[in-house]
Coordinates of C-alpha atoms in Angstrom, one line a residue:
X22 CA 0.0 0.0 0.0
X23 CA 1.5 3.4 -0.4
X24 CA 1.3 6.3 1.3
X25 CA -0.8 9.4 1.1
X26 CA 2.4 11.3 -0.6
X27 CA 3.4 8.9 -3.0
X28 CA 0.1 8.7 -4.0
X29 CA 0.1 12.3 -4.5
X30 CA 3.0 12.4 -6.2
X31 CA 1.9 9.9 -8.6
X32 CA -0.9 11.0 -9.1
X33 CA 1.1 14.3 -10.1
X34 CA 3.4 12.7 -12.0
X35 CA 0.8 11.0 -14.3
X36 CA -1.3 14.2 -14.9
X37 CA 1.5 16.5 -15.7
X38 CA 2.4 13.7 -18.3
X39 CA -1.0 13.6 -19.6
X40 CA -0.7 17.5 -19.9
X41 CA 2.9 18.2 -21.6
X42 CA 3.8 14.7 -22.4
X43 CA 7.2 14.8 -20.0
X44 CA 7.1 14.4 -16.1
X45 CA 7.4 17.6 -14.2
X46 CA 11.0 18.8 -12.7
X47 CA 12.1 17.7 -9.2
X48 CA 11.6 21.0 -8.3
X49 CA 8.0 21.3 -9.8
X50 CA 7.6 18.1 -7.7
X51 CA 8.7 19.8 -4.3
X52 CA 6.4 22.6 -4.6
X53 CA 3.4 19.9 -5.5
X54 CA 3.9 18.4 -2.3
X55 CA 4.5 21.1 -0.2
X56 CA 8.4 19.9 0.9
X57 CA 11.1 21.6 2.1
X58 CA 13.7 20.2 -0.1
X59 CA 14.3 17.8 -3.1
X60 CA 15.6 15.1 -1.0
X61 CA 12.0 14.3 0.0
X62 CA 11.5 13.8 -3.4
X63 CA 14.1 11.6 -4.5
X64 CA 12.6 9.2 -1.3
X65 CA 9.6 8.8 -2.8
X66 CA 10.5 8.3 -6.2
X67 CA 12.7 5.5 -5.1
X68 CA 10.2 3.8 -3.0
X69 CA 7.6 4.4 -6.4
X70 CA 10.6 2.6 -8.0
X71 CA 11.2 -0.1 -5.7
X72 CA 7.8 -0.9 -5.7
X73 CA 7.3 -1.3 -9.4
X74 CA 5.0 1.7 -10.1
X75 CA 7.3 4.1 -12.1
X76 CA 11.3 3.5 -13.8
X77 CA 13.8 5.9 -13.7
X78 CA 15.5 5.8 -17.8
X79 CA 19.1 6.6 -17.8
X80 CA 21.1 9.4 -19.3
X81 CA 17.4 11.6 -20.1
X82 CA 16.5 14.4 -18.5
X83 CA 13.0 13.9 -16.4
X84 CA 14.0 10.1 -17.2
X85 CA 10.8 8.9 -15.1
X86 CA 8.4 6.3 -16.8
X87 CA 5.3 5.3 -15.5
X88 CA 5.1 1.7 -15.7
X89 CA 1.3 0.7 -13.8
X90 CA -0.9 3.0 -11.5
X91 CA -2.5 1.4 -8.1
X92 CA -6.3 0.3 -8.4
X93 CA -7.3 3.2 -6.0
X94 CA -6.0 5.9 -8.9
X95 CA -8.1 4.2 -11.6
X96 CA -11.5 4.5 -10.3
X97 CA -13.2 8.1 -10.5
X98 CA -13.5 10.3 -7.7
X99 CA -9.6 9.4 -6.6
X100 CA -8.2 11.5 -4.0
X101 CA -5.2 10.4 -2.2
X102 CA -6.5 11.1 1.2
X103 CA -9.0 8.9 1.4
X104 CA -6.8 6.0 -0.4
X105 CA -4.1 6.3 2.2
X106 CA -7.0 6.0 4.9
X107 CA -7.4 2.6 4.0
X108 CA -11.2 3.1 2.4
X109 CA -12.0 3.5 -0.5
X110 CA -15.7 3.8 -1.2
X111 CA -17.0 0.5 -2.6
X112 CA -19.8 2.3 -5.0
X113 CA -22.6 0.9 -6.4
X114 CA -25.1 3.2 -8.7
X115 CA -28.9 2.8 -8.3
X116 CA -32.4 4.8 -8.0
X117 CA -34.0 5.4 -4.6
X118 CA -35.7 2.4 -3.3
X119 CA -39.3 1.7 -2.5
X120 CA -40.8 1.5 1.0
X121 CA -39.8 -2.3 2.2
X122 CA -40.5 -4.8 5.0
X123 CA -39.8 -4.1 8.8
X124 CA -36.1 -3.2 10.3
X125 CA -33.7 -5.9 9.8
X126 CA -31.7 -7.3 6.7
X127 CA -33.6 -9.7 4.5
X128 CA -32.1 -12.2 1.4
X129 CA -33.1 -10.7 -1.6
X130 CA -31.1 -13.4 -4.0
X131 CA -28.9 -15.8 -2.0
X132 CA -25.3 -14.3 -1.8
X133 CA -26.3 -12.2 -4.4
X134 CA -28.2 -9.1 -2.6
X135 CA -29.2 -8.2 0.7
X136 CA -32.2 -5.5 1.9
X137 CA -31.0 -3.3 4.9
X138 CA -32.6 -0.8 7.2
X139 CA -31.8 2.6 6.1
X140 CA -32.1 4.3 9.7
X141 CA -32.4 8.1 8.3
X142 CA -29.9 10.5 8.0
X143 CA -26.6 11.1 8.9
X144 CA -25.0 14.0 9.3
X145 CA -21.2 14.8 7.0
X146 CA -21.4 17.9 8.9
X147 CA -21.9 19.4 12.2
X148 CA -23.7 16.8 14.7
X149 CA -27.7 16.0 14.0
X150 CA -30.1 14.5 16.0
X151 CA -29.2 10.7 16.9
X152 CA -31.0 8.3 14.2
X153 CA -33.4 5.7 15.6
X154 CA -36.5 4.9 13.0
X155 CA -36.2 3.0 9.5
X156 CA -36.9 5.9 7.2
X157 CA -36.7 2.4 4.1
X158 CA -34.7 -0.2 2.8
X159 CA -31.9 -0.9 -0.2
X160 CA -30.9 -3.7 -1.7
X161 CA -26.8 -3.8 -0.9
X162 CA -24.7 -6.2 -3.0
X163 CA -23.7 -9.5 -0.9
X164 CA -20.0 -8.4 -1.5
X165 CA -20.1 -5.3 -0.2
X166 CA -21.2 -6.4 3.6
X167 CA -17.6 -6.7 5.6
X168 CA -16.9 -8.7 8.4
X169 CA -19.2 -10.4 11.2
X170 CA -22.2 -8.3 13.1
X171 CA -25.3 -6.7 11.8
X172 CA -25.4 -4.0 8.5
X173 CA -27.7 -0.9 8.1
X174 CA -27.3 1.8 6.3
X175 CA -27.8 6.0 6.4
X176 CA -28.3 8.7 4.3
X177 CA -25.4 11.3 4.0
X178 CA -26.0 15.0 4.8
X179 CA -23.6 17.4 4.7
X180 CA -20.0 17.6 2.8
X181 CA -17.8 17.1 5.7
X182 CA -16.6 13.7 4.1
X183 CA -16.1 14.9 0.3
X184 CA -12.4 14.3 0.2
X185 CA -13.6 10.7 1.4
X186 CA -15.5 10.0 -1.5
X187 CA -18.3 10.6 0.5
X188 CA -20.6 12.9 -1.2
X189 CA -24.2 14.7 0.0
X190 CA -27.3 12.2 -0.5
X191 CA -25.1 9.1 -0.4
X192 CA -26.5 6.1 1.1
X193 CA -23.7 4.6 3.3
X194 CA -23.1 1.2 4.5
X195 CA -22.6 0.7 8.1
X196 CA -21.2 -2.5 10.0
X197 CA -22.4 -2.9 13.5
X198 CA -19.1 -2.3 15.8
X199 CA -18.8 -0.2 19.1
X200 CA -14.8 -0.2 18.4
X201 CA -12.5 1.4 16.1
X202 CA -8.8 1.7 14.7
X203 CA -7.6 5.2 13.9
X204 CA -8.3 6.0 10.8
X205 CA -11.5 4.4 10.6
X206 CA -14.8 6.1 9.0
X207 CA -17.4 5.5 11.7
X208 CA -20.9 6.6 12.8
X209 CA -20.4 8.5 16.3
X210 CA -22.8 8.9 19.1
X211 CA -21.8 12.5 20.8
X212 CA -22.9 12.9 24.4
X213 CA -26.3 10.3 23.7
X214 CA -27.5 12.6 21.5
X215 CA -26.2 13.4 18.1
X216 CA -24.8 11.2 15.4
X217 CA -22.1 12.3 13.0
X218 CA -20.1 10.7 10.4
X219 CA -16.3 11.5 10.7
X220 CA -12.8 9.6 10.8
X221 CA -12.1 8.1 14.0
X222 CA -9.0 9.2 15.8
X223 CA -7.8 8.5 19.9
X224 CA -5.3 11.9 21.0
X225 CA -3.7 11.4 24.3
X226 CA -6.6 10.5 26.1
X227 CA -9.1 11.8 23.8
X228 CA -11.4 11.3 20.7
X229 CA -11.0 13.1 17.7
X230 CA -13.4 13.4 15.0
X231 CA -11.8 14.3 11.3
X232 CA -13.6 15.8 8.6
X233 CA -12.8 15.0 5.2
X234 CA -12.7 18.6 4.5
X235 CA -10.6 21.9 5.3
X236 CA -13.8 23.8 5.6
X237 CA -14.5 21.9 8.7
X238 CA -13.0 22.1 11.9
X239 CA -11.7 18.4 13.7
X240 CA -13.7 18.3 17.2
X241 CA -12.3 16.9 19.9
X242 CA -14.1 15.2 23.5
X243 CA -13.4 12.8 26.3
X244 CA -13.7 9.5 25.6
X245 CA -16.8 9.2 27.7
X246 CA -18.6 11.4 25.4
X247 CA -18.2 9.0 22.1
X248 CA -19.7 6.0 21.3
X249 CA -18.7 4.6 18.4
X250 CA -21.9 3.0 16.8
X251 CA -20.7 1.2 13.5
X252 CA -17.9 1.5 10.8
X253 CA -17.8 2.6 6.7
X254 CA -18.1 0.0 4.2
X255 CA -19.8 0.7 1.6
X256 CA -21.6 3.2 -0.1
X257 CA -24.3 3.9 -3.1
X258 CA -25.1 6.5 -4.8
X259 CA -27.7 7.9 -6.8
X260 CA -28.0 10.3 -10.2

């Protein structure tokens, strides 16, 4: 897996190609990034190298060839934040779905589909009111349910999570968990009251709670005042 820079670099790399037909300068590189100095560079070009993703031709100037591009570049809405994450929105496309059978997940085709709950909305924002009621139901492919436990899902308000792949009027896909790794996309329960979706961090003692946007502040409280209430993974959209 690589890391949120080399993704961004190439990422860079590949669209400056695209553009002029020749990779950019080392120094066009540095201020991409945001480093200090070229030897930053020349790191991640070597670990790009080493891991098979770009080849350095001898004796040519801006000698850099890119030889494959990782999965996470090739499907639309990239953004090297929320690949280095570790999600990646698993999107499937679809109209809004009728009014279905009481709460609780239901085998539409076996292994092929599954009905779940949506519970309402969530907010990609600032807090909203904690979710409760089954507002209807959507089919989710079989492959996209993760893991052991139960799966609902939400409806996305806000644009907190847009860096994430997450846009506004998004259903997402929620596993059952109360725990979390940092890093994790999770629903949050603040003080018993409001539900967000953010990143999930722990900070000396405390809970951090990341958007996926610079327009948005992280908020930070005492572990006693999250619950964590499931974890991203999946998501479907609608046009």
């Amino acid at each position: 897996m690589l890391t949120r820079k080399q993704l961004e670099l190439l990422d860079f790399i590949q669209k400056r190609m695209d553009r002029d037909g020749v990779p950019p300068s080392f120094d066009e590189m540095k201020d991409a990034l945001d480093l200090r100095s070229k030897s930053g560079i020349h790191r991640l070009i070597t670990a790009l190298e080493e891991r098979g993703f770009i080849r350095r031709l001898a004796h040519r100037a801006r000698a850099i060839e890119i030889v494959k591009l990782p999965d996470a570049m090739l499907r639309p809405g990239f953004s090297a934040t929320a690949a280095q994450s570790g999600f990646s929105p698993k999107v499937i496309e679809g109209d809004r779905p009728a009014a279905g059978p009481p709460r609780g997940a239901m085998a539409v085709e076996a292994a092929a589909a599954m009905e779940l709950p949506v519970l309402g909305r969530i907010a990609a924002g600032v807090p909203i009111e904690a979710i409760s009621e089954v507002s209807h139901h959507v089919a989710v492919p079989g492959s996209m349910l993760s893991g052991q436990g139960q799966h609902y899902a939400l409806e996305v308000r806000g644009d907190s999570m847009i860096e994430a792949g997450i846009n506004d009027g998004d259903i997402v896909v929620i596993r059952e968990t109360q725990t979390a790794d940092n890093g994790d996309i999770v629903v949050a329960l603040v003080e018993d009251q409001e539900a967000t979706l953010k990143r999930f961090r722990r900070r000396q003692g405390m809970i951090a709670l990341e958007a996926a946007n610079p327009a948005y502040e992280t908020r930070v409280y005492r572990d006693d005042q999250v619950k964590v209430q499931g974890r991203l993974v999946g998501l479907i959209r609608s046009y």
